[in-house]
Short mmCIF file of C-alpha atoms in Angstrom, two decimals:
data_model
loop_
_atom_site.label_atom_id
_atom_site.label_comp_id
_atom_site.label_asym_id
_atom_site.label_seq_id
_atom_site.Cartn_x
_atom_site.Cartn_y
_atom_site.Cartn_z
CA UNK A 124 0.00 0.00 0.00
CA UNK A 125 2.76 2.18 0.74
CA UNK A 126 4.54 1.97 -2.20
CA UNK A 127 1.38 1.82 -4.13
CA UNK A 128 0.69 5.37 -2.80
CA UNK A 129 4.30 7.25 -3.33
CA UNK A 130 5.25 5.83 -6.46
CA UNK A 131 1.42 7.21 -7.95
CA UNK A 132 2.28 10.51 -5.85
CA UNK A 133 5.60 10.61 -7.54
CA UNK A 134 4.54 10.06 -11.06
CA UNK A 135 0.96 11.97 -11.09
CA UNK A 136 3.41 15.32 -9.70
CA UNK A 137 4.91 15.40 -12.91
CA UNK A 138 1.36 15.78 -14.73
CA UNK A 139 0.05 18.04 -11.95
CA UNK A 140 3.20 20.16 -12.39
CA UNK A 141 3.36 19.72 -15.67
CA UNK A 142 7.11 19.23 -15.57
CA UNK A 143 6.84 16.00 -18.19
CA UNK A 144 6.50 18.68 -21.32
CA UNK A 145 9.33 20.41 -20.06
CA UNK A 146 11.61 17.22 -19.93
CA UNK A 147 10.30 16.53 -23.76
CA UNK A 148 10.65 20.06 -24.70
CA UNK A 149 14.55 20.06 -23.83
CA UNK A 150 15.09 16.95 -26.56
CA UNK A 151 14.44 14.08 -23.73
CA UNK A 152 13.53 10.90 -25.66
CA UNK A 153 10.03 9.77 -24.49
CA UNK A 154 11.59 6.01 -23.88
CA UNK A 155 14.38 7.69 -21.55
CA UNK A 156 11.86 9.12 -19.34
CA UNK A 157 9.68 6.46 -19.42
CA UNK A 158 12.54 4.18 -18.73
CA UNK A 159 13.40 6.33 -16.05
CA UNK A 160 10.59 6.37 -13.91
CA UNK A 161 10.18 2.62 -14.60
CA UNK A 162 13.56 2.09 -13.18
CA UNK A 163 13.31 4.59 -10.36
CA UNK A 164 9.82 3.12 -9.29
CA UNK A 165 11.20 -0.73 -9.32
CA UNK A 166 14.34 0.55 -7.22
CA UNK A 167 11.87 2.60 -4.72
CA UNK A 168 9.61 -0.38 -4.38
CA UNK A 169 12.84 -3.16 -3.84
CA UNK A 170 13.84 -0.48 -1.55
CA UNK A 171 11.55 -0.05 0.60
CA UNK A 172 10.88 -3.79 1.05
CA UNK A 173 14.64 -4.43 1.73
CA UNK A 174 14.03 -1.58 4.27
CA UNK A 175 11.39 -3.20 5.75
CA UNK A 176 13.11 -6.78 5.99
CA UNK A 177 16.25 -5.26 8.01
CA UNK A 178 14.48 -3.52 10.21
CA UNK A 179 12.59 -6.87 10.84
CA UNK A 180 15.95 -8.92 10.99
CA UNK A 181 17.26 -6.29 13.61
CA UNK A 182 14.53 -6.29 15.86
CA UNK A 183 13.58 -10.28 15.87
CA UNK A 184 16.71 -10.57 18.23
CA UNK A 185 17.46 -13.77 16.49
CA UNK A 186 19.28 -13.26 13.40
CA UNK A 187 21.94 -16.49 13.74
CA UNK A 188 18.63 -18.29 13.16
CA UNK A 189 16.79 -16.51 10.10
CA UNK A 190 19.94 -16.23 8.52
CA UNK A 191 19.70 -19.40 6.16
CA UNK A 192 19.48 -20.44 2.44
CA UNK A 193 15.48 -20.19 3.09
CA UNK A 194 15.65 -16.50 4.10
CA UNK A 195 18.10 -15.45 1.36
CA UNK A 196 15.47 -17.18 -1.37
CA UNK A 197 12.75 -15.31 -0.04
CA UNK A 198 14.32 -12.09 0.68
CA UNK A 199 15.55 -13.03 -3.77
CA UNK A 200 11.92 -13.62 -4.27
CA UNK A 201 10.69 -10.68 -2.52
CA UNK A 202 12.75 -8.04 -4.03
CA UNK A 203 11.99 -9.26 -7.47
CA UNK A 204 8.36 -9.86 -6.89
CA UNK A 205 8.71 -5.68 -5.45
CA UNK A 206 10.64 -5.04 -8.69
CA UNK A 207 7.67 -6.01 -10.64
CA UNK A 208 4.95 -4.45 -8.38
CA UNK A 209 6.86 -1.16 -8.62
CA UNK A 210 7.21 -1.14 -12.60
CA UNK A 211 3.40 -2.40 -12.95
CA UNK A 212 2.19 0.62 -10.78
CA UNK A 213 4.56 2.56 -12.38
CA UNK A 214 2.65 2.00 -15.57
CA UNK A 215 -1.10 2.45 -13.82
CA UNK A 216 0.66 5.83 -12.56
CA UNK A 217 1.54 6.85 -15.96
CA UNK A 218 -1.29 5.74 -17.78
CA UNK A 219 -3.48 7.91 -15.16
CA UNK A 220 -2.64 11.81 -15.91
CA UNK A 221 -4.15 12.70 -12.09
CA UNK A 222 -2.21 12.05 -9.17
CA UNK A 223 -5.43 11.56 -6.84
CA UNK A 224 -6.81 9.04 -9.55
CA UNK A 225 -3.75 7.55 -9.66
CA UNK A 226 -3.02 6.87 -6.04
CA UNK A 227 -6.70 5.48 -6.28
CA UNK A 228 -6.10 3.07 -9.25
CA UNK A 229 -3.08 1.95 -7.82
CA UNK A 230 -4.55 1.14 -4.40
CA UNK A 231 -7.32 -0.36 -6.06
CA UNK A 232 -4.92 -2.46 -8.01
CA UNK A 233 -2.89 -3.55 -4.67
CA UNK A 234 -6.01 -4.30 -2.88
CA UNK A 235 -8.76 -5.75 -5.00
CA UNK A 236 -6.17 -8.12 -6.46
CA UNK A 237 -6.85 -11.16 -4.49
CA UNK A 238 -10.64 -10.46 -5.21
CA UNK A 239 -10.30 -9.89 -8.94
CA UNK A 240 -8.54 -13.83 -9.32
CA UNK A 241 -11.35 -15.39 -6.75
CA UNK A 242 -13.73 -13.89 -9.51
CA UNK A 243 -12.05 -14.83 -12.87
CA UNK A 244 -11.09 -18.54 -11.29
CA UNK A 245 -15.06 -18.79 -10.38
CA UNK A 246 -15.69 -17.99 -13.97
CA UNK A 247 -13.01 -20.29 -15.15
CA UNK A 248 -14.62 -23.44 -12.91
CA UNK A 249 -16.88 -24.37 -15.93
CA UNK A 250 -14.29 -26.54 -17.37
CA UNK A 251 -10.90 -28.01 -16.27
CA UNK A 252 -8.79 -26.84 -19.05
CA UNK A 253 -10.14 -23.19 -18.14
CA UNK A 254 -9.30 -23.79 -14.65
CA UNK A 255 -6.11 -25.34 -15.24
CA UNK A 256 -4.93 -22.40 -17.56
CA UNK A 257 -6.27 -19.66 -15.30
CA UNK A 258 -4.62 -21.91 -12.42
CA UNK A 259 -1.18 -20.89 -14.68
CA UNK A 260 -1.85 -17.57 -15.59
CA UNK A 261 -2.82 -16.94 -11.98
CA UNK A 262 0.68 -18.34 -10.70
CA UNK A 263 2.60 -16.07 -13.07
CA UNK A 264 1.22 -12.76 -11.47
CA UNK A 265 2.88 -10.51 -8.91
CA UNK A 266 0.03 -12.13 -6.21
CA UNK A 267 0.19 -15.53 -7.46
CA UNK A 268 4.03 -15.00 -6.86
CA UNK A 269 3.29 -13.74 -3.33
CA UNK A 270 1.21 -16.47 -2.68
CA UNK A 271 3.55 -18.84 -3.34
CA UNK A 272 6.33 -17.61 -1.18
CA UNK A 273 4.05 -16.89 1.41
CA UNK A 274 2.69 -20.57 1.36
CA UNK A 275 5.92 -22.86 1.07
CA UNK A 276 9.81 -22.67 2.01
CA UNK A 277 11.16 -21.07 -0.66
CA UNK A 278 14.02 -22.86 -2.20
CA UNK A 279 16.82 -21.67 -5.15
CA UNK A 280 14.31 -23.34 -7.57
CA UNK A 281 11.50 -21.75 -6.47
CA UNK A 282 13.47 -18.15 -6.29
CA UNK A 283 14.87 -18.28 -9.55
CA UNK A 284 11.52 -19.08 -11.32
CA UNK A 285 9.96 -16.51 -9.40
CA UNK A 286 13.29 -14.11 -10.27
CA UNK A 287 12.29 -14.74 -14.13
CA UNK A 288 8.43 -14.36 -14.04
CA UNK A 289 9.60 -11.26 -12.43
CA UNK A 290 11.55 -9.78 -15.27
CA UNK A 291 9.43 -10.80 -17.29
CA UNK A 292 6.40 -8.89 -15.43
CA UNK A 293 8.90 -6.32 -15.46
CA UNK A 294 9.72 -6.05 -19.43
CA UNK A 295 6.03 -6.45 -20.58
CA UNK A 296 4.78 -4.14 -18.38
CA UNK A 297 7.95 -1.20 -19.14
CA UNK A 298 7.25 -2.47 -22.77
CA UNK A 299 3.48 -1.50 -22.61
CA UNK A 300 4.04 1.53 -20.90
CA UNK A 301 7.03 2.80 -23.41
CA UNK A 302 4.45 2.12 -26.45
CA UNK A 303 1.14 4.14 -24.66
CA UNK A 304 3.69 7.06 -23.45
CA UNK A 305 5.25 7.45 -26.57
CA UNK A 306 1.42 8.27 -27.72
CA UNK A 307 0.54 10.02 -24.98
CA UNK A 308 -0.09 13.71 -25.25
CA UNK A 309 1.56 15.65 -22.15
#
């Protein structure tokens, strides 16, 4: 939620301030900036989890015991899984040209995921091959990611595949959001 909120704060002040036509007015490429804030907003979100998971570490009082193979997999899986969140609400952010929209799409999106795949695998219970591929599609989102690490041990197997499905959130989303900014008018 927290990242959700400053990285839509972050973008929609460069439409409220109108500071994205002065970046394109002094010859910035619209795939630098794009790229940009795609970057900055996966490093913010990584970030702040990492933040999160040290200050946890600290004050557990028992870090000879987390520190294992288990807890470097997950903290691998989290800050890719973060990664991903950060450049998806990056694009919600930039598709969204108000920063109090924005901060409401992303929140929606952070919030009413688990709800929207209860509703699309109810839909996709009238058949088993429906199930089965929503069942895959579902696993290859940033929740069905979550879910997984959240559920089992995490092991190098498990953090790699989620390290990949992670990228590749990553690249489709930056992809989709360099094509629709390129068009947008600012």
């Amino acid at each position: 939620i927290l990242i959700a909120i400053l990285i839509s704060i972050f973008i929609g002040q460069e439409y409220q301030w109108q500071t994205w036509q002065q970046k394109w007015m002094t010859s910035k490429n619209r795939v630098f900036i794009y790229l940009s804030k795609a970057a900055l907003s996966s490093a913010i979100s990584v970030a702040i989890f990492l933040l999160f998971q040290i200050v946890a570490l600290f004050s557990s009082g028992q870090i000879q015991g987390i520190l294992t193979l288990e807890y470097a997999g997950m903290i691998i899986s989290g800050a890719s899984i973060y990664a991903a969140l950060g450049s998806v609400i990056c694009l919600l952010s930039m598709l969204v040209k108000n920063s109090t929209a924005s901060i409401i799409v992303c929140l929606g999106y952070v919030l009413f995921s688990e709800t929207l795949v209860s509703v699309i695998r109810n839909f996709s219970s009238f058949s088993d091959t429906a199930a089965r591929l929503v069942e895959w599609g579902v696993q290859h989102t940033i929740y069905g990611m979550a879910t997984i690490i959240t559920g089992v041990s995490v092991s190098t197997d498990i953090a790699i595949t989620i390290l990949i499905n992670s990228l590749a959130i990553m690249l489709f989303s930056t992809a989709i959001g360099v094509l629709l900014f390129r068009k947008y008018e600012l």
